Amino acid sequence: MAEIGKQIDTAALHLKQNNLVAIPTETVYGLAANALNPIAVAKIFEAKNRPTFDPLIVHTHSLQQVKTFTTSIHPLLHQLALKFWPGPLTLLLPKNELIPALVTSGLDRVGVRIPKHPLTLELLSKLDFPLAAPSANPFGYISPTSALHVEKQLGNKISYILDGGSCDVGIESTIVGEENGQIIIYRLGGLAIEDIEKEIGTVQVQINLSSNPKAPGQLKSHYAPKKPVYTGNIHTLLPQFLNKKLGIILFGESINLPETVIVKDLSPSQNYQEAASNLFKYLRELDEAAIDVIIATQLPEISLGIAINDRLRRASAPI
Ligand code: TXA
Ligand code: MG
């Protein structure tokens, strides 16, 4: 199994040798390799069993480094970078030849972000290359929000897991790009749309619930536990499943439930940040519990509720 620790130098050494290292970020753990080396990058796809049509996000420590492997940055995207980096924001920027085609699945733009985690920022600043890192889970499964989650599923395929505790934000970054002067959100995530619009005005949201050529990883079924998940109005769903062993995800609702039901409340005080940070952990716990079916409430469509609902819908979609 992979060694788990907090040694930045050990992590750096493995990465310089083109090995895989799991890294903590504020969103979810990433499975990292040298983004400029196609052999190292290929190991990521192999370990995750990820199709190569699904591009990877490149992580760096500074806007200055971003400029070494991109050709331009639209002024509004630049404004977002200045405001929200380090943070849960990924920008799609036109790449130059330093980024191997494998990283972007042959697309002209590369997804870039500066993550907000002290260990990983220090690690990045000690390397003279950026890190390609998808979420550190087998393809299609729930993203990991702790070192232990990574170890359980990918431990035998990784050289080192850098343990940075549990992830503060808990869902993946928001992905933003520009087409013909229009700013577009391609994936809902840890940075709320409201925060982006406060900074740069109205943006378009293009979230496909099927395969989307602009963001191929946005498959309809994703972030999914092995158990069946149903999401919607909890009062409508509940009566349909009372004959099953049931796990239920709530958002501060108080509901009378049979004692046999396992309840996970994302946030008893209905705080959206808290709910996001608990979501994947609770989905994993219910996946491992002695239940048959998971039902999950839908949150109000504001703030991070929008991204949480998106993840729950994808977790519940048939493959
Ligand atoms: O928060 C996050 O973004 C985490 C942490 C580790 O940084 N990473 C993450 O990576 O969620 P991943 O690989 O699980 O999801 C990346 C998704 C792809 O599936 C795709 O939808 C989109 O980002 N993406 C990446 N590069 C792209 C590109 N060049 N063009 C379009 N979409 C891209
Ligand atoms: Mg992922």
PDB file of N, CA, C and O in Angstrom, residues 18-19 59 63 108 131 154 183 210 220 263 282 297:
ATOM      1  N   ASN A  18       8.691  10.800 -11.874  1.00  0.00           N
ATOM      2  CA  ASN A  18       7.522  10.484 -12.715  1.00  0.00           C
ATOM      3  C   ASN A  18       6.581   9.456 -12.095  1.00  0.00           C
ATOM      4  O   ASN A  18       5.880   8.724 -12.809  1.00  0.00           O
ATOM      5  N   ASN A  19       6.572   9.404 -10.767  1.00  0.00           N
ATOM      6  CA  ASN A  19       5.614   8.530 -10.066  1.00  0.00           C
ATOM      7  C   ASN A  19       4.371   9.309  -9.665  1.00  0.00           C
ATOM      8  O   ASN A  19       4.346  10.547  -9.718  1.00  0.00           O
ATOM      9  N   HIS A  59      -2.386  21.813 -12.068  1.00  0.00           N
ATOM     10  CA  HIS A  59      -2.289  22.605 -10.829  1.00  0.00           C
ATOM     11  C   HIS A  59      -0.948  23.313 -10.766  1.00  0.00           C
ATOM     12  O   HIS A  59       0.084  22.696 -11.018  1.00  0.00           O
ATOM     13  N   LEU A  63       0.177  32.507 -10.896  1.00  0.00           N
ATOM     14  CA  LEU A  63      -0.309  32.978 -12.191  1.00  0.00           C
ATOM     15  C   LEU A  63       0.864  33.084 -13.175  1.00  0.00           C
ATOM     16  O   LEU A  63       0.722  32.846 -14.374  1.00  0.00           O
ATOM     17  N   ASP A 108      -7.803  22.154 -27.384  1.00  0.00           N
ATOM     18  CA  ASP A 108      -6.875  23.289 -27.470  1.00  0.00           C
ATOM     19  C   ASP A 108      -6.720  24.021 -26.136  1.00  0.00           C
ATOM     20  O   ASP A 108      -5.775  24.777 -25.937  1.00  0.00           O
ATOM     21  N   LEU A 131       1.467  20.219 -11.910  1.00  0.00           N
ATOM     22  CA  LEU A 131       0.969  18.856 -11.681  1.00  0.00           C
ATOM     23  C   LEU A 131      -0.397  18.644 -12.322  1.00  0.00           C
ATOM     24  O   LEU A 131      -1.351  19.377 -12.031  1.00  0.00           O
ATOM     25  N   LEU A 154      -7.145   3.449  -4.052  1.00  0.00           N
ATOM     26  CA  LEU A 154      -6.031   3.519  -5.012  1.00  0.00           C
ATOM     27  C   LEU A 154      -4.682   3.271  -4.353  1.00  0.00           C
ATOM     28  O   LEU A 154      -3.644   3.415  -4.992  1.00  0.00           O
ATOM     29  N   ILE A 183     -18.441  34.537 -21.079  1.00  0.00           N
ATOM     30  CA  ILE A 183     -17.900  33.690 -20.004  1.00  0.00           C
ATOM     31  C   ILE A 183     -18.895  32.564 -19.709  1.00  0.00           C
ATOM     32  O   ILE A 183     -20.093  32.809 -19.552  1.00  0.00           O
ATOM     33  N   SER A 210     -25.245  14.933 -20.344  1.00  0.00           N
ATOM     34  CA  SER A 210     -24.747  13.777 -21.082  1.00  0.00           C
ATOM     35  C   SER A 210     -23.307  14.082 -21.429  1.00  0.00           C
ATOM     36  O   SER A 210     -22.736  15.020 -20.922  1.00  0.00           O
ATOM     37  N   LYS A 220     -23.090  11.890 -17.569  1.00  0.00           N
ATOM     38  CA  LYS A 220     -24.340  11.909 -16.816  1.00  0.00           C
ATOM     39  C   LYS A 220     -24.211  11.134 -15.502  1.00  0.00           C
ATOM     40  O   LYS A 220     -24.611  11.591 -14.442  1.00  0.00           O
ATOM     41  N   VAL A 263     -29.432   7.852   9.045  1.00  0.00           N
ATOM     42  CA  VAL A 263     -29.611   9.247   8.640  1.00  0.00           C
ATOM     43  C   VAL A 263     -28.274   9.988   8.630  1.00  0.00           C
ATOM     44  O   VAL A 263     -27.504   9.910   9.586  1.00  0.00           O
ATOM     45  N   TYR A 282     -20.352  11.400   3.390  1.00  0.00           N
ATOM     46  CA  TYR A 282     -21.600  10.716   3.748  1.00  0.00           C
ATOM     47  C   TYR A 282     -22.027   9.722   2.678  1.00  0.00           C
ATOM     48  O   TYR A 282     -22.521   8.637   2.982  1.00  0.00           O
ATOM     49  N   THR A 297     -32.160  14.223  -0.261  1.00  0.00           N
ATOM     50  CA  THR A 297     -32.968  15.422  -0.480  1.00  0.00           C
ATOM     51  C   THR A 297     -32.311  16.301  -1.549  1.00  0.00           C
ATOM     52  O   THR A 297     -31.116  16.197  -1.793  1.00  0.00           O
TER      53      THR A 297
END
